[in-house]
Amino acid sequence: DQQVKQNSPSLSVQEGRISILNCDYTNSMFDYFLWYKKYPAEGPTFLISISSIKDKNEDGRFTVFLNKSAKHLSLHIVPSQPGDSAVYFCAASGAPSGGSYIPTFGRGTSLIVHP
Amino acid sequence: ETGVTQTPRHLVMGMTNKKSLKCEQHLGHNAMYWYKQSAKKPLELMFVYNFKEQTENNSVPSRFSPECPNSSHLFLHLHTLQPEDSALYLCASSQEGRNHSPLHFGNGTRLTVT
């Protein structure tokens, strides 16, 4: 059973507009959430994260919002640029198992930003 | 050279072959991971090594055999694979003991089993 769900496999946005990528989770033990970005032929790279004690974290054009009661988080990219076109993975981690905070990943959402 | 390096980038092998994937990290991290990425599936954790000791084995078939000789190197030995094992295999590293340290991924090995 998937604990981290990204229900939109793809998203298409016009350059300059806002991109909103969504992620839902089921495990209430998760307390830390991360977004990774992946270009073709490259590995995922860490983008931004948020702790469950916050509901918003901003880094430049990227903002992550967390709604704990709904077990939902979203990544906002404003303004979107063609270079943002990539697959975005949502990940969540919780109480350590065996002393390790290993994240659980979603399936990813492919973002295409059109010029 | 910095970051996480994986070789080879591409590998085609028959079901009776034996091959190995190699990963090296230059970040001074103490934990290394193997993930599998198949089309339209989440990243699947396969193995975790923490201070060279295997701490996770997510019910991976025995035809995949990991080896971690030191904290900078990680191997995945492959033998008698099946076509459904074709996927992108990603290595990652992190600094355990530092809460929620993000994973640093290599560029992966694209494996095709014929």
Short mmCIF file of C-alpha atoms in Angstrom, two decimals:
data_model
loop_
_atom_site.label_atom_id
_atom_site.label_comp_id
_atom_site.label_asym_id
_atom_site.label_seq_id
_atom_site.Cartn_x
_atom_site.Cartn_y
_atom_site.Cartn_z
CA ASP A 1 0.00 0.00 0.00
CA GLN A 2 1.45 3.33 -1.04
CA GLN A 3 2.15 5.60 1.91
CA VAL A 4 3.12 8.57 -0.26
CA LYS A 5 0.87 9.34 -3.21
CA GLN A 6 1.35 11.68 -6.11
CA ASN A 7 -1.90 11.24 -8.00
CA SER A 8 -1.04 13.44 -10.97
CA PRO A 9 1.50 11.72 -13.21
CA SER A 10 1.98 14.88 -15.26
CA LEU A 11 1.38 18.63 -15.24
CA SER A 12 1.71 21.15 -18.04
CA VAL A 13 2.13 24.87 -17.28
CA GLN A 14 2.87 28.02 -19.24
CA GLU A 15 6.12 29.84 -18.54
CA GLY A 16 5.63 32.57 -15.93
CA ARG A 17 2.60 30.93 -14.37
CA ILE A 18 2.41 29.03 -11.09
CA SER A 19 3.06 25.29 -10.94
CA ILE A 20 1.39 23.40 -8.10
CA LEU A 21 2.45 19.82 -7.44
CA ASN A 22 0.48 17.83 -4.90
CA CYS A 23 1.33 14.99 -2.57
CA ASP A 24 -0.74 13.02 -0.04
CA TYR A 25 0.47 10.67 2.67
CA THR A 26 -1.23 8.11 4.85
CA ASN A 27 1.25 7.43 7.66
CA SER A 28 0.65 9.79 10.59
CA MET A 29 4.15 8.97 11.91
CA PHE A 30 5.74 10.95 9.07
CA ASP A 31 7.15 14.20 10.44
CA TYR A 32 9.50 15.41 7.73
CA PHE A 33 8.78 15.92 4.04
CA LEU A 34 11.07 16.50 1.10
CA TRP A 35 10.81 17.28 -2.59
CA TYR A 36 13.35 16.01 -5.09
CA LYS A 37 13.73 17.04 -8.71
CA LYS A 38 14.93 14.68 -11.43
CA TYR A 39 16.07 15.52 -14.95
CA PRO A 40 16.29 12.75 -17.58
CA ALA A 41 19.54 10.75 -17.40
CA GLU A 42 20.34 12.22 -13.97
CA GLY A 43 19.67 11.16 -10.40
CA PRO A 44 17.14 12.98 -8.19
CA THR A 45 18.46 16.10 -6.44
CA PHE A 46 17.13 17.50 -3.19
CA LEU A 47 15.02 20.63 -3.70
CA ILE A 48 13.27 21.70 -0.51
CA SER A 49 11.97 20.21 2.73
CA ILE A 50 9.58 20.96 5.58
CA SER A 51 9.25 19.76 9.13
CA SER A 52 5.85 18.90 10.58
CA ILE A 53 6.21 21.74 13.10
CA LYS A 54 5.85 24.20 10.22
CA ASP A 55 3.14 24.72 7.62
CA LYS A 56 5.22 26.61 5.07
CA ASN A 57 8.81 26.76 3.90
CA GLU A 58 10.03 29.05 1.17
CA ASP A 59 13.25 29.04 -0.87
CA GLY A 60 13.32 31.48 -3.75
CA ARG A 61 10.73 30.51 -6.34
CA PHE A 62 9.89 27.29 -4.46
CA THR A 63 7.44 27.07 -1.55
CA VAL A 64 6.23 23.93 0.16
CA PHE A 65 2.97 23.98 2.10
CA LEU A 66 2.01 21.33 4.65
CA ASN A 67 -1.53 20.60 5.85
CA LYS A 68 -1.11 18.03 8.60
CA SER A 69 -4.80 17.53 9.29
CA ALA A 70 -5.38 16.65 5.64
CA LYS A 71 -2.08 14.76 5.36
CA HIS A 72 -1.37 16.81 2.26
CA LEU A 73 1.55 18.84 1.02
CA SER A 74 2.11 20.86 -2.11
CA LEU A 75 5.05 22.41 -3.93
CA HIS A 76 4.49 25.78 -5.55
CA ILE A 77 6.86 27.11 -8.21
CA VAL A 78 6.41 30.79 -9.04
CA PRO A 79 7.14 31.89 -11.69
CA SER A 80 7.62 28.64 -13.59
CA GLN A 81 10.52 28.49 -16.04
CA PRO A 82 11.23 26.03 -18.89
CA GLY A 83 14.27 24.80 -16.92
CA ASP A 84 11.90 23.60 -14.20
CA SER A 85 10.66 20.88 -16.55
CA ALA A 86 11.53 17.66 -14.72
CA VAL A 87 10.03 14.87 -12.63
CA TYR A 88 9.30 15.93 -9.05
CA PHE A 89 9.30 13.31 -6.29
CA CYS A 90 7.61 13.83 -2.96
CA ALA A 91 9.17 11.95 -0.03
CA ALA A 92 8.31 11.55 3.64
CA SER A 93 10.19 10.26 6.65
CA GLY A 94 9.28 9.66 10.26
CA ALA A 95 10.40 8.14 13.50
CA PRO A 96 13.65 6.37 12.86
CA SER A 97 13.61 2.68 12.22
CA GLY A 98 16.80 1.10 13.43
CA GLY A 99 18.23 4.57 13.88
CA SER A 100 17.68 5.69 10.29
CA TYR A 101 15.38 8.34 8.77
CA ILE A 102 14.95 6.64 5.41
CA PRO A 103 12.39 8.49 3.25
CA THR A 104 9.47 6.87 1.46
CA PHE A 105 8.99 8.19 -2.08
CA GLY A 106 5.97 8.82 -4.27
CA ARG A 107 5.74 7.89 -7.96
CA GLY A 108 6.67 11.36 -9.16
CA THR A 109 4.93 14.05 -11.22
CA SER A 110 6.34 15.07 -14.58
CA LEU A 111 6.22 18.86 -14.94
CA ILE A 112 6.45 20.45 -18.39
CA VAL A 113 6.80 24.21 -18.56
CA HIS A 114 6.04 25.59 -22.02
CA PRO A 115 7.83 28.73 -23.24
CA GLU B 1 35.53 14.43 -8.43
CA THR B 2 32.65 15.18 -6.11
CA GLY B 3 29.23 13.76 -5.33
CA VAL B 4 28.02 10.24 -6.02
CA THR B 5 29.37 8.41 -9.08
CA GLN B 6 27.81 5.31 -10.58
CA THR B 7 29.25 3.02 -13.23
CA PRO B 8 28.36 1.86 -15.76
CA ARG B 9 25.70 4.32 -16.93
CA HIS B 10 24.09 1.72 -19.17
CA LEU B 11 24.19 -2.07 -19.00
CA VAL B 12 22.60 -4.72 -21.17
CA MET B 13 22.85 -8.27 -19.91
CA GLY B 14 21.39 -11.66 -20.63
CA MET B 15 19.55 -13.65 -18.02
CA THR B 16 22.50 -15.98 -17.49
CA ASN B 17 25.13 -13.24 -17.12
CA LYS B 18 26.82 -12.01 -13.96
CA LYS B 19 27.57 -8.32 -13.70
CA SER B 20 28.19 -5.72 -11.00
CA LEU B 21 27.11 -2.13 -10.53
CA LYS B 22 29.51 0.21 -8.77
CA CYS B 23 28.88 3.30 -6.68
CA GLU B 24 31.38 5.66 -5.09
CA GLN B 25 30.64 8.69 -2.94
CA HIS B 26 33.05 11.56 -2.28
CA LEU B 27 30.91 13.38 0.30
CA GLY B 28 32.25 11.80 3.48
CA HIS B 29 28.85 10.25 4.22
CA ASN B 30 28.47 7.15 6.37
CA ALA B 31 25.32 5.63 4.85
CA MET B 32 24.76 4.31 1.32
CA TYR B 33 21.64 3.05 -0.40
CA TRP B 34 20.48 1.16 -3.49
CA TYR B 35 17.14 2.18 -5.00
CA LYS B 36 15.28 0.76 -8.00
CA GLN B 37 13.19 3.00 -10.26
CA SER B 38 10.79 1.26 -12.60
CA ALA B 39 8.44 3.07 -14.96
CA LYS B 40 5.40 4.57 -13.24
CA LYS B 41 6.42 3.23 -9.83
CA PRO B 42 7.79 4.94 -6.73
CA LEU B 43 11.47 4.75 -5.98
CA GLU B 44 11.88 1.39 -4.26
CA LEU B 45 14.43 1.06 -1.50
CA MET B 46 16.49 -2.12 -1.93
CA PHE B 47 19.39 -2.01 0.54
CA VAL B 48 20.86 0.32 3.14
CA TYR B 49 24.36 0.26 4.57
CA ASN B 50 25.12 2.28 7.67
CA PHE B 51 28.80 2.42 8.70
CA LYS B 52 29.39 -0.51 6.29
CA GLU B 53 26.79 -2.68 8.02
CA GLN B 54 23.65 -3.66 6.16
CA THR B 55 20.67 -2.29 8.08
CA GLU B 56 17.86 -2.75 5.57
CA ASN B 57 17.00 -5.42 3.04
CA ASN B 58 13.56 -4.78 1.62
CA SER B 59 12.70 -8.35 0.64
CA VAL B 60 14.95 -8.15 -2.38
CA PRO B 61 15.42 -11.40 -4.35
CA SER B 62 18.74 -13.14 -3.79
CA ARG B 63 19.73 -12.59 -7.43
CA PHE B 64 20.67 -9.09 -6.20
CA SER B 65 23.63 -9.18 -3.83
CA PRO B 66 25.03 -5.96 -2.28
CA GLU B 67 28.55 -5.42 -1.04
CA CYS B 68 29.92 -2.47 0.93
CA PRO B 69 33.69 -2.82 1.48
CA ASN B 70 33.99 0.65 3.04
CA SER B 71 31.87 3.73 3.66
CA SER B 72 32.74 5.22 0.25
CA HIS B 73 32.04 2.27 -2.02
CA LEU B 74 28.95 0.20 -2.71
CA PHE B 75 28.41 -2.59 -5.20
CA LEU B 76 25.35 -4.43 -6.46
CA HIS B 77 26.18 -7.85 -7.84
CA LEU B 78 23.67 -9.22 -10.35
CA HIS B 79 23.18 -12.81 -11.49
CA THR B 80 20.45 -14.74 -13.30
CA LEU B 81 18.25 -11.67 -13.57
CA GLN B 82 14.79 -11.60 -15.14
CA PRO B 83 13.49 -9.21 -17.82
CA GLU B 84 11.28 -7.54 -15.19
CA ASP B 85 14.47 -6.48 -13.37
CA SER B 86 15.11 -3.99 -16.17
CA ALA B 87 15.04 -0.58 -14.48
CA LEU B 88 17.11 2.40 -13.41
CA TYR B 89 19.24 1.52 -10.39
CA LEU B 90 20.14 4.49 -8.24
CA CYS B 91 22.77 4.72 -5.56
CA ALA B 92 22.51 7.35 -2.83
CA SER B 93 24.41 8.43 0.25
CA SER B 94 23.61 10.46 3.36
CA GLN B 95 25.07 11.39 6.72
CA GLU B 96 23.25 9.29 9.30
CA GLY B 97 23.13 10.70 12.81
CA ARG B 98 22.23 14.06 11.32
CA ASN B 99 18.45 14.09 11.46
CA HIS B 100 16.73 14.09 8.08
CA SER B 101 19.94 14.53 6.13
CA PRO B 102 18.81 14.56 2.45
CA LEU B 103 19.90 11.76 0.20
CA HIS B 104 22.44 12.53 -2.49
CA PHE B 105 21.86 10.41 -5.57
CA GLY B 106 24.12 9.27 -8.37
CA ASN B 107 22.96 9.43 -12.00
CA GLY B 108 21.99 5.79 -12.00
CA THR B 109 22.67 2.72 -14.11
CA ARG B 110 20.05 1.96 -16.76
CA LEU B 111 19.85 -1.84 -16.77
CA THR B 112 18.24 -3.85 -19.55
CA VAL B 113 17.86 -7.60 -19.11
CA THR B 114 17.31 -9.50 -22.36
#
